[in-house]
Amino acid sequence: MENLALVAAGIVFGLGALGAGIGNGLIFSRTIEGIARQPELRGTLQTTAFIGVGLVEALPIIGLVLAFILMGRA
Amino acid sequence: MDHLAPVIEIGGIPFDLAAIAMILITSVIVFVIARLAVRNLSVENPGKMQNFLEWLVEFVQGIIGTAMDYRKGRIYLTLGLALIMYIFIGNMLGLPLGIVTEVSASHPTIFGQELVVPAGGHHEGVLHVAWWKSPTADAMSTMALALTVIVLSHVQGLRVNRRHYLKHYLQPWWFFLPINIIEQLSKPLTLGLRLFGNIYAGEVMIAVILGMGVAGIPFLMVWQGFSIFVGTIQAFVFTMLTMVYIAQNTVHEEDH
């Protein structure tokens, strides 16, 4: 267990990926539901969904950068 | 393979030469594209570049329109246009190529100046210095963009909407003040780091896939496509969030 930095990198990125996956899944499930209810709003809903993805994935990607820093330090 | 950035220290301040050069290159490219698009303007017979720029202007007008009333938001049109063009081209520039030079590890110098090498890890033989990257892959330049835009939103809030802007720190109750302050502090942080993280992680992944050799070529194709998608989305999200933050600070909502 000398290299705790590598374990930390794994944990950081793993939890971040979990958060990104769940967040994106929630966003797109509601988007699909909305498109199913009102097909003419498809363009607007898709655009809003991608804005949501850009926001939700911010913190997991910051976690990814942190994981790279930790890996480089190991 | 670990790529270093060519950081030199002048007067105690570290300067990243690759980031400075790439910011200049991106600015020149944006300027050239914009100037080429407005040559020979015509109403009946628009050329391709003019069509493209008109589409882009309408797109940014749509972004401003979703954030605030467009009659109030007209003054931010050039800001939105500059942001989206600069960030989009900046994100795309790091994808196609990379320029890496070698510097000896025992006495690393660039143009005669001592290269700042981050501590940790052992370096033997030669160090690899990467000269070509996205300007947005540098945390300092994205934080500069984010800080500029957030400071602008605060200044505009004070100029246009002073009483309401100062009052909204105490809403809905006065003891929400620390929460509101933390919210205002977190805005430039997340705005800048979101852009930086997306583009930097994309570039590191490109370096990792390149390390796989010939077997990585299909992965590289897929990853390049995904990076183009992410770069576009991040430019759009940055511009949209800029307009939303400016609208939050400047627009007086009558129902409070």
XYZ file of C-alpha atoms in Angstrom, chain A residues 13 28 46-59 61-62 64-66 68-69 71-74, chain B residues 2 119-121 189-190 193-194 196-202 204-205 208 226 229-230 233-234 236-237 240-241:
54
model
C -12.527 9.041 -10.927
C -31.936 11.959 -20.857
C -32.492 18.108 -27.151
C -30.732 21.460 -26.857
C -31.722 21.792 -23.217
C -30.579 18.229 -22.584
C -27.122 18.968 -23.927
C -26.866 22.106 -21.849
C -27.759 19.974 -18.849
C -25.095 17.429 -19.772
C -22.494 20.181 -20.013
C -23.386 21.358 -16.521
C -23.746 17.975 -14.836
C -20.464 16.658 -16.179
C -18.491 19.631 -14.876
C -17.655 18.209 -11.461
C -14.475 16.112 -15.154
C -12.829 18.251 -12.506
C -10.852 13.457 -13.680
C -8.284 16.244 -13.815
C -7.620 15.669 -10.119
C -4.547 12.831 -13.515
C -2.720 15.095 -11.099
C -1.471 9.796 -11.036
C 1.318 12.076 -12.110
C 2.353 12.506 -8.532
C 2.456 8.794 -7.766
C 4.477 12.768 -19.571
C 8.492 18.321 -8.610
C 7.736 14.684 -8.043
C 8.632 11.756 -10.241
C -14.628 28.566 -10.207
C -17.009 26.138 -11.849
C -12.775 24.675 -14.330
C -15.581 23.096 -16.323
C -10.532 23.509 -18.516
C -11.372 20.028 -17.266
C -13.257 18.988 -20.379
C -10.578 20.088 -22.828
C -7.566 19.039 -20.742
C -8.981 15.582 -20.080
C -9.644 15.184 -23.804
C -4.579 13.719 -21.995
C -6.736 10.915 -23.350
C -2.770 7.998 -23.775
C -16.181 12.811 -29.259
C -18.627 17.161 -29.839
C -17.486 18.040 -26.320
C -20.977 21.737 -26.275
C -18.562 23.420 -23.866
C -22.106 26.708 -26.106
C -22.493 26.061 -22.360
C -25.091 30.346 -22.295
C -23.967 30.458 -18.665
